[in-house]
């Protein structure tokens, strides 16, 4: 039992060290990001059951907010492209007053590029964002296109 506790503590410290070393861009790097726009393709907000039965009960509308500005709306278990001011910004998704926002950590939005943001299930009815490559995003969007809506 003591060995298990030591291993657990060791693994916890390693994971915390990994979080602490996550790079934050310097002020010079942030300055280079300014002055352009980034095409952000957001997809996801599906629960695993949606993919299993190829049906979702309903699709709710979420508002995408980047750097305090409403960028547009997206339906859950869907996909959409947005034009975002490039930079290093916090962002979140708001759902029509029924629940708390889905906050994302500060992210880099690179000028003149297309970036793919996968909103994947994180457990307990929550979602987290992850930048993915174009081919992974295309596969994910193709899967979402096969999901019907019940109501």
PDB file of C-alpha atoms in Angstrom:
ATOM      1  CA  UNK A   1       0.000   0.000   0.000  1.00  0.00           C
ATOM      2  CA  UNK A   2       2.854   2.361   0.858  1.00  0.00           C
ATOM      3  CA  UNK A   3       4.478   1.680  -2.552  1.00  0.00           C
ATOM      4  CA  UNK A   4       1.250   2.505  -4.350  1.00  0.00           C
ATOM      5  CA  UNK A   5       1.007   5.817  -2.479  1.00  0.00           C
ATOM      6  CA  UNK A   6       4.597   6.698  -3.396  1.00  0.00           C
ATOM      7  CA  UNK A   7       4.038   5.852  -7.064  1.00  0.00           C
ATOM      8  CA  UNK A   8       0.817   7.891  -7.096  1.00  0.00           C
ATOM      9  CA  UNK A   9       2.577  10.910  -5.541  1.00  0.00           C
ATOM     10  CA  UNK A  10       5.462  10.590  -8.001  1.00  0.00           C
ATOM     11  CA  UNK A  11       3.132  10.476 -11.004  1.00  0.00           C
ATOM     12  CA  UNK A  12       1.162  13.439  -9.652  1.00  0.00           C
ATOM     13  CA  UNK A  13       4.334  15.501  -9.329  1.00  0.00           C
ATOM     14  CA  UNK A  14       5.402  14.610 -12.864  1.00  0.00           C
ATOM     15  CA  UNK A  15       2.036  15.647 -14.282  1.00  0.00           C
ATOM     16  CA  UNK A  16       2.099  18.911 -12.323  1.00  0.00           C
ATOM     17  CA  UNK A  17       5.617  19.623 -13.554  1.00  0.00           C
ATOM     18  CA  UNK A  18       4.388  19.115 -17.107  1.00  0.00           C
ATOM     19  CA  UNK A  19       1.635  21.677 -16.568  1.00  0.00           C
ATOM     20  CA  UNK A  20       4.048  24.169 -15.068  1.00  0.00           C
ATOM     21  CA  UNK A  21       6.423  23.973 -18.039  1.00  0.00           C
ATOM     22  CA  UNK A  22       3.741  24.719 -20.639  1.00  0.00           C
ATOM     23  CA  UNK A  23       5.174  27.552 -22.692  1.00  0.00           C
ATOM     24  CA  UNK A  24       3.609  30.981 -22.631  1.00  0.00           C
ATOM     25  CA  UNK A  25       4.577  33.217 -25.544  1.00  0.00           C
ATOM     26  CA  UNK A  26       6.866  36.140 -24.817  1.00  0.00           C
ATOM     27  CA  UNK A  27       5.675  39.707 -25.339  1.00  0.00           C
ATOM     28  CA  UNK A  28       7.700  39.794 -28.576  1.00  0.00           C
ATOM     29  CA  UNK A  29       6.004  36.652 -29.861  1.00  0.00           C
ATOM     30  CA  UNK A  30       2.590  38.055 -28.924  1.00  0.00           C
ATOM     31  CA  UNK A  31       3.395  41.288 -30.789  1.00  0.00           C
ATOM     32  CA  UNK A  32       4.126  39.274 -33.960  1.00  0.00           C
ATOM     33  CA  UNK A  33       0.629  37.739 -33.764  1.00  0.00           C
ATOM     34  CA  UNK A  34      -1.144  41.111 -33.894  1.00  0.00           C
ATOM     35  CA  UNK A  35      -2.681  42.703 -36.969  1.00  0.00           C
ATOM     36  CA  UNK A  36      -4.213  39.820 -38.840  1.00  0.00           C
ATOM     37  CA  UNK A  37      -7.040  37.356 -38.772  1.00  0.00           C
ATOM     38  CA  UNK A  38      -7.166  33.620 -38.207  1.00  0.00           C
ATOM     39  CA  UNK A  39      -9.729  31.247 -39.650  1.00  0.00           C
ATOM     40  CA  UNK A  40     -10.810  28.994 -36.789  1.00  0.00           C
ATOM     41  CA  UNK A  41     -12.785  25.880 -37.638  1.00  0.00           C
ATOM     42  CA  UNK A  42     -14.576  24.710 -34.481  1.00  0.00           C
ATOM     43  CA  UNK A  43     -16.172  21.286 -34.365  1.00  0.00           C
ATOM     44  CA  UNK A  44     -17.412  18.845 -31.761  1.00  0.00           C
ATOM     45  CA  UNK A  45     -19.613  19.342 -28.707  1.00  0.00           C
ATOM     46  CA  UNK A  46     -20.909  15.792 -29.274  1.00  0.00           C
ATOM     47  CA  UNK A  47     -21.257  13.259 -26.492  1.00  0.00           C
ATOM     48  CA  UNK A  48     -20.013   9.719 -27.196  1.00  0.00           C
ATOM     49  CA  UNK A  49     -23.579   8.368 -27.455  1.00  0.00           C
ATOM     50  CA  UNK A  50     -24.226  10.714 -30.411  1.00  0.00           C
ATOM     51  CA  UNK A  51     -21.478   8.932 -32.337  1.00  0.00           C
ATOM     52  CA  UNK A  52     -22.608   5.458 -31.274  1.00  0.00           C
ATOM     53  CA  UNK A  53     -26.231   5.782 -32.347  1.00  0.00           C
ATOM     54  CA  UNK A  54     -25.613   8.422 -35.050  1.00  0.00           C
ATOM     55  CA  UNK A  55     -28.342  10.578 -33.518  1.00  0.00           C
ATOM     56  CA  UNK A  56     -28.482  13.507 -31.126  1.00  0.00           C
ATOM     57  CA  UNK A  57     -31.621  14.520 -29.263  1.00  0.00           C
ATOM     58  CA  UNK A  58     -31.303  18.196 -30.070  1.00  0.00           C
ATOM     59  CA  UNK A  59     -28.689  20.758 -31.004  1.00  0.00           C
ATOM     60  CA  UNK A  60     -28.332  23.836 -28.798  1.00  0.00           C
ATOM     61  CA  UNK A  61     -26.822  27.122 -29.915  1.00  0.00           C
ATOM     62  CA  UNK A  62     -23.562  28.279 -28.314  1.00  0.00           C
ATOM     63  CA  UNK A  63     -22.004  31.725 -28.732  1.00  0.00           C
ATOM     64  CA  UNK A  64     -18.238  31.771 -29.370  1.00  0.00           C
ATOM     65  CA  UNK A  65     -16.527  34.656 -27.539  1.00  0.00           C
ATOM     66  CA  UNK A  66     -12.847  35.482 -28.147  1.00  0.00           C
ATOM     67  CA  UNK A  67     -11.060  38.313 -26.331  1.00  0.00           C
ATOM     68  CA  UNK A  68     -14.403  39.541 -24.998  1.00  0.00           C
ATOM     69  CA  UNK A  69     -16.004  39.826 -28.460  1.00  0.00           C
ATOM     70  CA  UNK A  70     -18.880  37.700 -29.765  1.00  0.00           C
ATOM     71  CA  UNK A  71     -17.500  35.982 -32.861  1.00  0.00           C
ATOM     72  CA  UNK A  72     -20.579  33.970 -33.843  1.00  0.00           C
ATOM     73  CA  UNK A  73     -22.687  30.959 -32.955  1.00  0.00           C
ATOM     74  CA  UNK A  74     -22.308  27.220 -33.384  1.00  0.00           C
ATOM     75  CA  UNK A  75     -24.715  24.352 -32.744  1.00  0.00           C
ATOM     76  CA  UNK A  76     -23.729  21.534 -30.402  1.00  0.00           C
ATOM     77  CA  UNK A  77     -22.658  18.372 -32.217  1.00  0.00           C
ATOM     78  CA  UNK A  78     -21.764  20.566 -35.164  1.00  0.00           C
ATOM     79  CA  UNK A  79     -19.031  22.524 -36.903  1.00  0.00           C
ATOM     80  CA  UNK A  80     -18.499  26.065 -38.149  1.00  0.00           C
ATOM     81  CA  UNK A  81     -15.752  28.412 -39.366  1.00  0.00           C
ATOM     82  CA  UNK A  82     -15.048  31.742 -37.691  1.00  0.00           C
ATOM     83  CA  UNK A  83     -12.791  34.679 -38.471  1.00  0.00           C
ATOM     84  CA  UNK A  84     -10.890  35.665 -35.322  1.00  0.00           C
ATOM     85  CA  UNK A  85      -8.491  38.538 -34.711  1.00  0.00           C
ATOM     86  CA  UNK A  86      -5.056  36.960 -34.453  1.00  0.00           C
ATOM     87  CA  UNK A  87      -3.263  37.156 -31.115  1.00  0.00           C
ATOM     88  CA  UNK A  88      -3.027  35.397 -27.770  1.00  0.00           C
ATOM     89  CA  UNK A  89      -6.519  35.394 -26.298  1.00  0.00           C
ATOM     90  CA  UNK A  90      -8.827  33.767 -23.803  1.00  0.00           C
ATOM     91  CA  UNK A  91     -12.046  32.433 -25.235  1.00  0.00           C
ATOM     92  CA  UNK A  92     -15.217  30.709 -24.158  1.00  0.00           C
ATOM     93  CA  UNK A  93     -18.574  29.408 -25.335  1.00  0.00           C
ATOM     94  CA  UNK A  94     -21.852  30.662 -23.859  1.00  0.00           C
ATOM     95  CA  UNK A  95     -25.072  28.712 -23.844  1.00  0.00           C
ATOM     96  CA  UNK A  96     -28.320  30.713 -23.781  1.00  0.00           C
ATOM     97  CA  UNK A  97     -28.270  31.495 -20.051  1.00  0.00           C
ATOM     98  CA  UNK A  98     -28.945  27.925 -18.947  1.00  0.00           C
ATOM     99  CA  UNK A  99     -25.463  26.993 -17.750  1.00  0.00           C
ATOM    100  CA  UNK A 100     -22.038  28.403 -17.032  1.00  0.00           C
ATOM    101  CA  UNK A 101     -19.624  29.224 -19.896  1.00  0.00           C
ATOM    102  CA  UNK A 102     -17.179  26.684 -21.301  1.00  0.00           C
ATOM    103  CA  UNK A 103     -13.856  28.442 -20.687  1.00  0.00           C
ATOM    104  CA  UNK A 104     -10.730  27.739 -22.708  1.00  0.00           C
ATOM    105  CA  UNK A 105      -7.208  28.685 -21.647  1.00  0.00           C
ATOM    106  CA  UNK A 106      -5.402  31.449 -23.507  1.00  0.00           C
ATOM    107  CA  UNK A 107      -4.628  30.248 -27.013  1.00  0.00           C
ATOM    108  CA  UNK A 108      -2.481  31.435 -29.887  1.00  0.00           C
ATOM    109  CA  UNK A 109      -4.417  32.525 -32.975  1.00  0.00           C
ATOM    110  CA  UNK A 110      -1.872  32.745 -35.811  1.00  0.00           C
ATOM    111  CA  UNK A 111      -2.401  35.404 -38.509  1.00  0.00           C
ATOM    112  CA  UNK A 112      -3.281  34.173 -41.990  1.00  0.00           C
ATOM    113  CA  UNK A 113      -3.656  30.544 -40.928  1.00  0.00           C
ATOM    114  CA  UNK A 114      -6.525  28.103 -40.575  1.00  0.00           C
ATOM    115  CA  UNK A 115      -6.619  26.407 -37.178  1.00  0.00           C
ATOM    116  CA  UNK A 116      -8.870  23.533 -36.125  1.00  0.00           C
ATOM    117  CA  UNK A 117     -10.366  23.506 -32.625  1.00  0.00           C
ATOM    118  CA  UNK A 118     -11.872  20.208 -31.490  1.00  0.00           C
ATOM    119  CA  UNK A 119     -14.278  20.584 -28.574  1.00  0.00           C
ATOM    120  CA  UNK A 120     -14.102  17.105 -27.071  1.00  0.00           C
ATOM    121  CA  UNK A 121     -15.979  15.601 -24.135  1.00  0.00           C
ATOM    122  CA  UNK A 122     -14.115  16.001 -20.847  1.00  0.00           C
ATOM    123  CA  UNK A 123     -16.524  14.092 -18.606  1.00  0.00           C
ATOM    124  CA  UNK A 124     -19.450  15.103 -16.397  1.00  0.00           C
ATOM    125  CA  UNK A 125     -21.137  16.988 -19.242  1.00  0.00           C
ATOM    126  CA  UNK A 126     -18.152  19.270 -19.869  1.00  0.00           C
ATOM    127  CA  UNK A 127     -15.976  19.903 -22.906  1.00  0.00           C
ATOM    128  CA  UNK A 128     -12.392  20.999 -23.471  1.00  0.00           C
ATOM    129  CA  UNK A 129     -10.730  22.454 -26.531  1.00  0.00           C
ATOM    130  CA  UNK A 130      -7.751  21.006 -28.356  1.00  0.00           C
ATOM    131  CA  UNK A 131      -5.987  22.249 -31.485  1.00  0.00           C
ATOM    132  CA  UNK A 132      -5.815  19.432 -34.035  1.00  0.00           C
ATOM    133  CA  UNK A 133      -4.473  19.008 -37.552  1.00  0.00           C
ATOM    134  CA  UNK A 134      -6.468  19.434 -40.745  1.00  0.00           C
ATOM    135  CA  UNK A 135      -6.821  15.704 -41.506  1.00  0.00           C
ATOM    136  CA  UNK A 136      -8.089  14.893 -37.996  1.00  0.00           C
ATOM    137  CA  UNK A 137     -10.566  17.780 -38.211  1.00  0.00           C
ATOM    138  CA  UNK A 138     -11.830  16.646 -41.619  1.00  0.00           C
ATOM    139  CA  UNK A 139     -12.447  13.133 -40.244  1.00  0.00           C
ATOM    140  CA  UNK A 140     -14.233  14.528 -37.180  1.00  0.00           C
ATOM    141  CA  UNK A 141     -16.440  16.819 -39.281  1.00  0.00           C
ATOM    142  CA  UNK A 142     -17.277  13.944 -41.647  1.00  0.00           C
ATOM    143  CA  UNK A 143     -18.412  11.903 -38.611  1.00  0.00           C
ATOM    144  CA  UNK A 144     -20.549  14.783 -37.351  1.00  0.00           C
ATOM    145  CA  UNK A 145     -22.240  15.090 -40.761  1.00  0.00           C
ATOM    146  CA  UNK A 146     -23.540  11.526 -40.269  1.00  0.00           C
ATOM    147  CA  UNK A 147     -25.264  12.362 -36.973  1.00  0.00           C
ATOM    148  CA  UNK A 148     -28.992  13.021 -37.295  1.00  0.00           C
ATOM    149  CA  UNK A 149     -31.156  15.033 -34.926  1.00  0.00           C
ATOM    150  CA  UNK A 150     -34.213  13.590 -33.179  1.00  0.00           C
ATOM    151  CA  UNK A 151     -36.000  16.820 -32.185  1.00  0.00           C
TER     152      UNK A 151
END
